[in-house]
Coordinates of C-alpha atoms and ligand atoms in Angstrom, one line a residue:
M1 CA 25.1 242.3 43.2
E2 CA 26.9 245.3 41.8
H3 CA 30.3 245.8 43.5
H4 CA 31.8 249.2 43.8
F5 CA 35.3 247.8 44.3
D6 CA 37.3 244.6 43.6
A7 CA 38.8 244.9 47.1
I8 CA 38.3 246.9 50.3
V9 CA 41.3 247.1 52.5
I10 CA 40.6 248.0 56.1
G11 CA 43.3 249.9 57.9
S12 CA 46.3 251.5 56.3
G13 CA 49.4 250.0 58.1
L14 CA 52.2 248.9 55.9
N15 CA 50.6 245.5 55.1
S16 CA 47.5 247.3 53.9
L17 CA 49.5 249.8 51.7
V18 CA 51.4 246.9 50.1
C19 CA 48.3 244.9 49.6
A20 CA 46.4 247.9 48.0
A21 CA 49.4 248.9 45.9
V22 CA 50.0 245.4 44.5
L23 CA 46.2 245.1 43.7
A24 CA 46.0 248.6 42.1
K25 CA 49.2 247.8 40.1
A26 CA 47.4 244.7 38.7
G27 CA 44.5 247.0 37.6
K28 CA 42.1 246.1 40.5
R29 CA 39.6 248.8 41.8
V30 CA 40.8 249.3 45.4
C31 CA 39.3 251.2 48.4
L32 CA 41.4 251.8 51.5
L33 CA 39.6 252.7 54.7
E34 CA 41.5 254.1 57.7
R35 CA 39.8 255.1 61.0
E36 CA 42.5 257.6 62.1
S37 CA 43.2 261.0 60.6
T38 CA 46.3 259.9 58.8
F39 CA 47.3 256.8 56.8
G40 CA 50.2 254.5 57.8
G41 CA 49.3 252.8 61.1
C42 CA 52.6 252.5 63.0
I43 CA 54.3 254.8 60.5
K44 CA 53.8 258.3 61.7
S45 CA 56.1 261.3 61.7
D46 CA 55.8 264.6 63.6
S47 CA 57.2 267.7 62.2
Q48 CA 54.9 270.1 63.9
S49 CA 55.8 269.8 67.6
L50 CA 59.2 271.4 67.3
P51 CA 59.9 273.4 64.2
G52 CA 62.9 272.1 62.2
F53 CA 62.8 268.6 63.8
I54 CA 61.2 265.5 62.4
F55 CA 60.3 262.6 64.8
D56 CA 59.2 259.1 63.8
L57 CA 56.6 258.6 66.5
M58 CA 56.5 254.8 66.3
S59 CA 58.4 252.7 63.8
T60 CA 61.6 254.0 62.1
S61 CA 63.9 251.2 61.0
H62 CA 63.0 249.8 57.6
V63 CA 65.5 247.0 57.3
Q64 CA 62.7 244.4 57.1
F65 CA 60.9 246.2 54.3
I66 CA 63.9 246.8 52.1
T67 CA 64.9 243.1 52.3
S68 CA 61.4 241.9 51.6
P69 CA 59.9 240.5 48.4
A70 CA 57.1 243.2 48.8
Y71 CA 59.8 246.0 48.4
A72 CA 61.4 244.1 45.4
E73 CA 58.0 244.3 43.7
L74 CA 57.1 247.9 44.5
A75 CA 60.6 249.7 44.9
E76 CA 60.6 251.3 41.5
D77 CA 57.1 252.7 41.8
L78 CA 57.7 253.9 45.4
H79 CA 60.9 255.7 44.5
A80 CA 59.3 257.2 41.4
A81 CA 56.6 258.6 43.8
G82 CA 59.3 260.2 45.9
L83 CA 60.7 257.6 48.4
E84 CA 64.3 258.0 49.4
Y85 CA 66.2 255.9 51.9
C86 CA 69.4 256.9 53.8
T87 CA 71.9 254.5 55.5
N88 CA 75.3 254.8 57.1
E89 CA 78.2 252.4 57.7
N90 CA 77.6 251.8 61.4
P91 CA 74.1 250.4 61.6
V92 CA 74.1 248.6 64.9
G93 CA 75.9 248.6 68.3
V94 CA 75.7 248.4 72.0
I95 CA 77.0 250.3 75.0
T96 CA 76.9 249.1 78.6
P97 CA 76.2 251.6 81.5
T98 CA 80.0 251.3 82.3
G99 CA 80.8 252.5 78.8
R100 CA 82.0 249.3 77.2
A101 CA 80.9 249.3 73.5
L102 CA 80.9 247.3 70.3
V103 CA 79.6 248.7 67.0
L104 CA 79.2 246.5 63.8
N105 CA 80.0 247.9 60.4
T106 CA 78.4 247.2 57.0
D107 CA 81.8 245.9 55.9
Q108 CA 81.9 242.5 57.5
A109 CA 85.7 242.3 57.6
E110 CA 85.7 245.5 59.6
S111 CA 83.1 244.1 62.0
A112 CA 85.2 241.0 62.5
R113 CA 88.3 243.2 63.2
R114 CA 86.4 245.1 65.8
I115 CA 85.1 242.0 67.5
A116 CA 88.6 240.4 67.4
A117 CA 90.0 243.4 69.1
I118 CA 87.8 242.5 72.1
S119 CA 87.8 238.7 71.8
T120 CA 89.3 236.5 69.0
A121 CA 87.0 233.6 70.2
D122 CA 83.9 235.9 69.7
A123 CA 85.2 236.9 66.2
A124 CA 85.3 233.3 65.3
V125 CA 81.7 232.7 66.6
Y126 CA 80.5 235.8 64.7
Q127 CA 82.0 234.4 61.5
R128 CA 80.2 231.1 62.2
M129 CA 77.0 233.0 62.9
L130 CA 77.0 234.7 59.6
G131 CA 77.8 231.4 57.9
D132 CA 74.8 229.7 59.7
F133 CA 72.6 232.7 58.8
Q134 CA 73.5 232.2 55.1
D135 CA 73.1 228.5 55.4
Q136 CA 69.6 228.8 57.0
A137 CA 68.5 231.6 54.7
D138 CA 66.6 229.4 52.3
V139 CA 64.5 227.8 54.9
V140 CA 64.0 230.8 57.2
F141 CA 63.3 233.4 54.6
G142 CA 61.3 230.8 52.6
L143 CA 59.0 230.1 55.5
L144 CA 58.6 233.8 56.4
S145 CA 57.6 234.7 52.8
T146 CA 55.1 232.1 52.0
E147 CA 51.8 230.9 53.4
P148 CA 52.3 228.2 56.0
W149 CA 49.5 226.0 54.5
S150 CA 50.8 225.9 51.0
W151 CA 52.7 223.7 48.5
S152 CA 55.6 226.3 48.7
T153 CA 56.0 225.5 52.4
A154 CA 55.8 221.8 51.7
K155 CA 58.4 222.1 49.0
I156 CA 60.8 224.1 51.2
L157 CA 60.5 221.4 53.9
F158 CA 60.9 218.6 51.4
R159 CA 63.9 220.2 49.7
T160 CA 65.6 220.7 53.1
L161 CA 64.9 217.1 54.1
R162 CA 66.3 215.8 50.8
A163 CA 69.4 218.0 51.0
R164 CA 70.1 217.4 54.7
G165 CA 68.6 214.0 55.6
V166 CA 66.5 213.3 58.6
M167 CA 69.2 213.9 61.2
G168 CA 70.4 217.0 59.4
M169 CA 66.9 218.3 59.3
I170 CA 66.4 217.6 63.1
G171 CA 69.9 219.3 63.7
L172 CA 68.8 222.3 61.8
F173 CA 65.5 222.7 63.7
A174 CA 67.4 222.2 67.0
T175 CA 69.7 225.1 66.0
L176 CA 66.7 227.3 64.8
L177 CA 64.9 226.7 68.1
K178 CA 67.8 227.7 70.3
P179 CA 67.1 230.5 72.8
T180 CA 69.4 233.6 72.7
R181 CA 70.2 232.8 76.4
T182 CA 71.8 229.4 75.5
V183 CA 74.0 230.9 72.7
V184 CA 75.1 233.9 74.9
E185 CA 75.8 231.8 77.9
T186 CA 77.6 228.9 76.2
E187 CA 79.2 230.4 73.1
I188 CA 80.1 234.0 73.8
E189 CA 83.1 235.2 75.8
S190 CA 83.1 239.0 75.9
E191 CA 80.8 241.3 77.9
E192 CA 80.3 243.5 74.8
M193 CA 79.3 240.7 72.5
K194 CA 77.0 239.3 75.1
A195 CA 75.4 242.7 75.4
L196 CA 75.1 243.1 71.7
L197 CA 73.3 239.9 71.1
A198 CA 71.0 239.7 74.2
P199 CA 68.4 242.3 73.3
G200 CA 67.8 241.6 69.6
C201 CA 64.9 239.3 70.2
L202 CA 63.0 242.0 72.1
H203 CA 62.3 243.5 68.7
C204 CA 60.5 240.4 67.6
G205 CA 58.4 240.3 70.8
M206 CA 60.4 237.6 72.4
S207 CA 62.5 237.1 75.6
P208 CA 66.1 235.8 75.5
G209 CA 64.9 232.7 77.3
A210 CA 62.3 231.7 74.6
P211 CA 62.7 229.0 72.0
L212 CA 63.5 230.6 68.5
S213 CA 64.7 233.8 70.2
N214 CA 68.3 233.4 68.9
L215 CA 67.2 233.1 65.3
M216 CA 64.7 236.0 65.6
G217 CA 67.2 238.2 67.4
N218 CA 69.9 237.4 64.7
L219 CA 67.4 238.3 62.0
V220 CA 67.3 241.8 63.5
T221 CA 71.0 242.2 64.5
L222 CA 72.6 240.4 61.5
S223 CA 70.2 241.9 59.0
L224 CA 71.0 245.4 60.3
A225 CA 74.8 244.5 60.1
Q226 CA 74.5 243.3 56.6
A227 CA 71.8 245.5 55.0
A228 CA 72.3 248.6 57.2
D229 CA 69.6 250.5 59.0
P230 CA 67.6 252.3 56.3
L231 CA 65.6 255.4 57.4
V232 CA 63.3 257.3 55.2
K233 CA 64.7 260.6 54.2
G234 CA 62.7 263.4 55.8
G235 CA 60.8 261.0 58.0
S236 CA 59.0 257.7 57.7
E237 CA 55.7 259.2 56.8
N238 CA 57.3 260.0 53.3
L239 CA 57.0 256.2 52.7
V240 CA 53.3 256.4 53.3
E241 CA 53.1 259.4 51.1
S242 CA 54.8 257.6 48.2
F243 CA 52.3 254.8 48.6
T244 CA 49.3 257.1 48.6
T245 CA 50.6 259.1 45.6
F246 CA 51.1 255.8 43.7
L247 CA 47.6 254.6 44.8
E248 CA 45.8 257.8 43.8
A249 CA 47.6 257.8 40.4
R250 CA 46.2 254.3 39.9
G251 CA 42.6 255.4 40.7
A252 CA 42.3 253.9 44.2
T253 CA 39.8 255.4 46.7
L254 CA 41.5 256.4 50.0
K255 CA 39.6 257.5 53.0
T256 CA 40.7 258.6 56.5
H257 CA 38.2 259.0 59.5
A258 CA 36.6 255.8 58.1
D259 CA 36.1 253.5 61.1
V260 CA 34.8 250.2 59.8
C261 CA 32.5 248.9 62.5
E262 CA 30.9 245.8 60.7
I263 CA 31.7 243.4 57.9
E264 CA 28.6 242.5 56.0
S265 CA 27.9 239.1 54.6
T266 CA 25.4 237.0 52.8
G267 CA 25.3 233.2 52.9
G268 CA 28.7 232.9 54.4
T269 CA 30.4 235.2 51.9
A270 CA 31.6 238.7 52.9
T271 CA 30.0 241.4 50.7
G272 CA 31.0 244.8 52.2
V273 CA 31.6 247.0 55.2
R274 CA 29.7 249.5 57.2
L275 CA 31.4 252.5 58.8
A276 CA 30.7 254.0 62.2
N277 CA 29.0 257.0 60.4
G278 CA 26.6 254.6 58.6
D279 CA 28.3 254.7 55.2
T280 CA 28.5 251.3 53.5
F281 CA 30.9 250.1 50.7
N282 CA 30.8 246.7 49.0
A283 CA 33.4 244.7 47.2
H284 CA 34.3 241.2 45.9
H285 CA 37.0 240.8 48.5
I286 CA 37.5 242.4 51.9
V287 CA 41.0 242.5 53.5
A288 CA 41.1 243.4 57.2
N289 CA 44.3 244.6 58.8
V290 CA 43.0 244.1 62.4
T291 CA 43.7 241.9 65.4
P292 CA 41.7 238.6 66.0
T293 CA 40.0 240.4 68.9
Q294 CA 38.6 243.1 66.6
L295 CA 37.8 240.9 63.8
Y296 CA 35.9 238.2 65.7
R297 CA 34.4 240.3 68.6
R298 CA 33.6 243.6 66.9
L299 CA 33.5 243.5 63.1
L300 CA 31.8 240.1 62.6
P301 CA 28.4 239.4 64.1
S302 CA 28.6 236.4 66.5
Q303 CA 26.6 234.1 64.2
D304 CA 29.4 234.4 61.6
V305 CA 32.1 233.2 64.1
P306 CA 32.4 229.5 64.6
E307 CA 32.6 228.3 68.3
N308 CA 36.3 227.1 68.0
V309 CA 37.3 230.4 66.4
A310 CA 35.6 232.4 69.3
R311 CA 37.4 230.2 71.8
E312 CA 40.8 230.7 70.2
T313 CA 40.1 234.4 70.0
Q314 CA 39.5 234.4 73.7
A315 CA 42.9 232.7 74.2
Y316 CA 44.9 235.0 71.9
R317 CA 47.6 236.6 74.0
Y318 CA 49.0 240.1 73.7
G319 CA 52.7 240.6 74.6
R320 CA 54.5 243.1 76.8
S321 CA 54.0 246.8 76.3
C322 CA 56.1 249.4 74.8
L323 CA 57.0 252.9 75.9
M324 CA 58.5 255.5 73.5
M325 CA 60.5 258.6 74.2
H326 CA 61.5 261.3 71.7
L327 CA 64.3 263.8 72.7
A328 CA 65.6 266.8 70.9
L329 CA 69.0 268.1 71.9
K330 CA 70.6 271.5 71.3
E331 CA 73.9 269.7 70.6
K332 CA 75.3 266.3 69.7
P333 CA 75.2 263.7 72.5
A334 CA 78.6 263.5 74.1
W335 CA 78.8 259.7 74.4
V336 CA 81.3 258.4 77.0
N337 CA 82.5 256.1 74.3
D338 CA 83.2 257.8 70.9
Q339 CA 82.3 254.8 68.9
M340 CA 78.6 255.5 69.5
S341 CA 78.6 259.0 67.9
D342 CA 77.3 257.8 64.5
V343 CA 75.6 254.4 65.3
A344 CA 72.2 254.2 63.7
L345 CA 70.6 251.8 66.2
L346 CA 72.1 250.7 69.5
H347 CA 71.0 249.3 72.9
V348 CA 72.1 250.6 76.3
T349 CA 72.1 247.4 78.5
S350 CA 74.3 245.7 81.0
G351 CA 73.7 242.4 79.1
L352 CA 71.8 239.2 79.3
E353 CA 71.0 239.3 83.0
S354 CA 69.4 242.7 82.9
V355 CA 67.4 241.9 79.8
L356 CA 66.1 238.8 81.5
R357 CA 65.3 240.6 84.6
A358 CA 63.5 243.5 82.9
V359 CA 61.4 241.0 80.9
S360 CA 60.5 239.1 83.9
E361 CA 59.6 242.2 85.8
A362 CA 57.4 243.5 83.0
E363 CA 55.6 240.2 82.7
R364 CA 54.9 240.3 86.4
G365 CA 53.4 243.8 86.1
L366 CA 56.4 245.7 87.5
L367 CA 58.1 248.8 86.2
P368 CA 61.6 247.5 85.4
A369 CA 64.5 248.7 87.5
E370 CA 66.9 248.7 84.6
P371 CA 65.0 248.5 81.2
T372 CA 66.9 247.9 78.0
V373 CA 66.9 251.2 76.0
C374 CA 67.0 250.9 72.2
I375 CA 68.2 254.2 70.7
V376 CA 68.0 255.2 67.1
Q377 CA 70.0 258.3 66.1
P378 CA 68.2 259.5 63.0
C379 CA 70.6 262.4 62.5
A380 CA 73.5 260.0 62.1
V381 CA 71.8 258.6 59.0
D382 CA 69.5 261.4 57.7
T383 CA 70.7 265.0 58.3
S384 CA 67.3 266.5 57.5
R385 CA 65.8 265.3 60.8
A386 CA 67.2 268.3 62.9
P387 CA 68.8 271.7 62.3
D388 CA 72.5 271.8 61.8
G389 CA 74.5 270.9 64.9
Q390 CA 71.4 269.7 66.8
W391 CA 70.2 266.1 67.3
I392 CA 67.3 263.9 68.0
L393 CA 67.1 260.5 69.8
W394 CA 64.4 257.9 69.2
L395 CA 64.1 255.8 72.3
Q396 CA 62.1 252.5 72.6
L397 CA 61.5 250.5 75.7
L398 CA 60.2 247.0 75.0
E399 CA 60.0 245.7 78.6
M400 CA 57.0 247.5 80.0
P401 CA 54.0 246.0 81.9
T402 CA 50.5 246.5 80.4
V403 CA 48.8 246.7 83.9
I404 CA 51.2 248.2 86.4
K405 CA 51.2 246.3 89.7
G406 CA 54.2 248.0 91.2
D407 CA 57.7 249.4 90.7
S408 CA 60.7 247.1 91.0
L409 CA 62.6 249.9 92.8
G410 CA 59.6 250.9 95.0
Q411 CA 60.1 254.5 94.0
I412 CA 57.2 255.2 91.6
A413 CA 53.7 255.3 93.1
V414 CA 51.4 253.2 91.0
E415 CA 48.0 254.5 90.6
E416 CA 45.3 251.8 90.0
G417 CA 47.6 249.9 87.6
E418 CA 47.3 252.7 84.9
W419 CA 49.7 254.5 82.8
T420 CA 48.8 258.0 84.2
A421 CA 50.6 261.1 83.1
S422 CA 52.5 261.1 86.4
V423 CA 53.6 257.5 86.0
K424 CA 54.9 257.9 82.5
E425 CA 56.7 261.2 83.4
Q426 CA 58.5 259.4 86.3
V427 CA 59.4 256.4 84.1
G428 CA 60.7 258.9 81.5
N429 CA 62.9 260.6 84.1
R430 CA 64.3 257.3 85.3
I431 CA 65.3 256.5 81.7
L432 CA 67.0 260.0 81.4
S433 CA 68.9 259.5 84.6
Y434 CA 70.0 256.0 83.5
L435 CA 71.2 257.4 80.1
E436 CA 73.2 260.2 81.7
Q437 CA 75.7 257.5 82.6
V438 CA 76.6 257.1 78.9
I439 CA 75.6 260.6 77.7
P440 CA 76.8 262.9 80.4
N441 CA 75.6 266.1 78.6
L442 CA 72.1 264.8 78.1
G443 CA 70.4 266.8 80.8
E444 CA 72.1 270.0 79.7
A445 CA 71.5 269.5 76.0
L446 CA 67.8 268.4 76.2
I447 CA 65.5 271.0 74.8
W448 CA 62.4 269.0 74.3
K449 CA 61.1 265.6 75.2
Q450 CA 57.9 263.5 74.6
V451 CA 57.0 260.2 76.4
L452 CA 54.4 258.0 74.7
S453 CA 53.1 255.4 77.2
P454 CA 51.5 252.0 76.1
T455 CA 48.1 253.7 76.6
D456 CA 49.1 256.5 74.3
L457 CA 50.3 254.1 71.7
E458 CA 47.0 252.1 71.8
G459 CA 45.2 255.4 71.5
M460 CA 47.0 256.1 68.3
N461 CA 46.4 252.6 66.8
I462 CA 43.7 250.2 67.9
N463 CA 45.8 247.3 66.8
L464 CA 48.4 247.9 69.5
V465 CA 46.2 246.2 72.2
G466 CA 47.4 247.2 75.7
G467 CA 50.4 249.0 74.1
D468 CA 51.8 245.7 72.7
P469 CA 53.8 247.0 69.6
Y470 CA 53.5 243.7 67.9
S471 CA 49.7 243.1 68.1
G472 CA 50.1 239.7 69.8
D473 CA 52.7 237.7 71.7
C474 CA 55.2 236.2 69.4
A475 CA 56.0 232.9 71.4
I476 CA 56.3 229.9 69.2
N477 CA 52.6 228.8 69.9
Q478 CA 51.5 232.1 68.2
Q479 CA 53.8 231.8 65.1
L480 CA 53.7 230.2 61.6
F481 CA 50.7 227.7 61.5
F482 CA 49.3 229.2 64.7
R483 CA 49.3 232.9 63.8
P484 CA 46.6 234.3 64.0
L485 CA 44.7 231.3 65.3
P486 CA 45.4 227.6 65.1
S487 CA 42.1 226.8 63.3
V488 CA 42.2 229.4 60.5
K489 CA 44.5 228.6 57.5
N490 CA 46.9 231.3 56.2
H491 CA 45.1 234.6 55.9
K492 CA 41.7 233.1 55.3
T493 CA 38.8 233.5 57.8
P494 CA 35.5 231.6 58.3
L495 CA 33.8 233.9 55.8
K496 CA 34.5 233.4 52.0
N497 CA 36.2 236.4 50.5
L498 CA 37.3 237.9 53.8
Y499 CA 41.1 237.9 54.6
Q500 CA 42.9 239.0 57.6
I501 CA 46.4 240.6 57.4
G502 CA 48.7 242.6 59.6
A503 CA 51.0 242.0 62.5
S504 CA 48.6 239.6 64.2
T505 CA 49.0 237.3 61.2
H506 CA 51.8 235.3 59.6
P507 CA 54.7 236.3 59.3
G508 CA 54.1 238.5 62.3
P509 CA 55.1 242.0 63.2
G510 CA 57.6 244.4 61.7
L511 CA 57.8 246.4 58.6
S512 CA 57.9 243.7 56.0
G513 CA 54.5 244.2 54.4
M514 CA 54.5 240.5 53.7
S515 CA 51.0 239.5 54.9
G516 CA 49.5 242.2 52.6
F517 CA 51.8 241.0 49.8
M518 CA 50.8 237.4 50.1
V519 CA 47.0 238.1 50.2
A520 CA 47.3 240.6 47.3
N521 CA 49.1 238.0 45.1
E522 CA 46.4 235.4 46.0
L523 CA 43.6 237.9 45.0
C524 CA 45.4 238.9 41.7
K525 CA 44.9 235.2 40.7
S526 CA 41.1 235.5 41.0
Ligands
FAD601 C1 56.3 252.1 68.8 C2 56.6 251.1 67.7 C3 57.8 251.1 67.1 C4 58.1 250.1 66.1 N1 59.4 250.2 65.5 C5 59.6 249.4 64.5 C6 60.7 249.5 63.6 O1 61.5 250.5 63.8 N2 60.9 248.7 62.6 C7 60.0 247.6 62.4 O2 60.3 246.9 61.5 N3 58.9 247.4 63.1 C8 58.6 248.3 64.1 N4 57.5 248.2 64.9 C9 56.6 247.1 64.5 C10 55.8 247.6 63.2 O3 55.7 248.9 63.1 C11 54.5 247.0 63.1 O4 54.5 245.5 63.4 C12 53.9 247.2 61.7 O5 54.0 248.5 61.3 C13 52.4 246.7 61.7 O6 51.9 247.1 60.4 P1 50.4 246.5 60.1 O7 50.4 246.5 58.6 O8 50.1 245.3 60.8 O9 49.4 247.6 60.6 P2 49.4 248.8 61.6 O10 50.6 249.6 61.4 O11 49.1 248.2 63.0 O12 48.2 249.6 61.2 C14 46.9 249.2 61.2 C15 46.0 250.3 60.8 O13 44.6 249.8 60.7 C16 43.8 250.8 61.2 N5 42.5 250.1 61.6 C17 42.4 249.1 62.5 N6 41.1 248.7 62.6 C18 40.4 249.5 61.8 C19 39.0 249.6 61.4 N7 38.1 248.8 62.0 N8 38.7 250.6 60.5 C20 39.6 251.3 59.9 N9 40.8 251.3 60.2 C21 41.3 250.4 61.1 C22 44.5 251.4 62.4 O14 44.0 252.6 62.8 C23 45.9 251.4 61.9 O15 46.2 252.6 61.3 C24 57.2 249.1 65.8 C25 55.9 249.2 66.4 C26 55.6 250.2 67.3 C27 54.3 250.2 67.9

């Protein structure tokens, strides 16, 4: 059979872009097919809604990408194609509704001083956390950047065993598996530090009570503290543009409005794809950036899906939903605590109890009484995002129910469990009132707002099933060897030459690009 392409990549999220770029760089003929009208998946900017303002509609913080091996491989090409990152010195912080605040600095000595001013005991714990993070880096980053079923993983585990001994290895894994809750309740003294650490794990799809949540939360908070919070100058979509510029220069074929509705195969080997409009493309390798639900229930005919894989797909769980808000202000927010004025990413939360409560409410189908609000202040990092003197706020709420059974406060009427325009408006207003406690001029300064409900997010990207921003629950039984499914190894599938990448696969969600990078490197060997 004559193949048009060496590889077809389905979808254009970061993992797809990385995969296509590494393949194209190695001289492979690549075709990238995206069903939406723009490339990028969860990377979308909007500069049309309000002239002079640029909003990142979904993801915005690129710390995972700039610290990944995928970026190390592609950085020079992407920057040559126009990519620029901006950072500032105050990447991460927290403020409670009563105005108590803590902000970490990229200078670790300065962070230690700021924590010590609140609690010397917490400053000592923070130093130990940084040391542990360093000590665990080999194992943790090693496992996250290699295929679980591989000699590299076996070598990492063996090296660790040899260096630490059996009891040392057990001790290490006991530490890695700790829930955030345990650390916050037993090791931290101050309200500020507790509030700083409690919500980090939400960004990895976890709850503070879940095993592994301390490690995953620290990956977010400490990575930000050490590597800063890089935002793409002029909007995240400029990263996508630098990828497409690079790919086009390498002769890749890129198509939007290209909804792949079937993966074709012969004798157990994938051979090509068919689009919803009837067009077909064939290639040696097909790489699908889709969820297991889509792969095994839509794209592959049932005779190509073994019974155990069909059963595991049925059991694949999606996580809590996400609601996004974008605000434009005619002036800077007048934070009740000045420390917040230039923090790149911060949480507004009362602390551990309120995070645990909001998670539990969302998981029981309730609109939370006091959701944790993650706020990014793009203008504190990249002045091109709003006209001089004006400001934007990127708000993310990660404790939202998929199907709404009720309102914890009994104030919002829930209509048949759905995220209707009225429900999302009322939730948005609740968030604004909550934030006025810490930004008293918010109501007066607000000139524009947009609320994106879980339903809106899924409408923008089919991989965000039920509005789950992470394309699958991230509990330990859906991580590592078990992601996407326990019976498929690494990024392989039951069909030869068909690979699955994306947030539903190892190493999970976030802007690391690593699943695309691993598969591209594998295909470059063939
Ligand atoms: C609101 C929100 C905010 C987030 N914020 C951050 C953040 O700040 N930092 C961070 O690190 N992470 C963040 N995340 C998580 C992160 O953005 C995602 O985990 C990551 O972008 C997923 O990338 P991906 O490569 O898996 O593909 P996706 O970005 O999910 O893209 C998949 C693409 O494939 C396309 N597609 C699917 N099926 C087909 C088909 N059959 N045919 C053609 N095309 C198809 C989809 O249309 C989509 O464009 C956020 C996520 C969300 C939703």
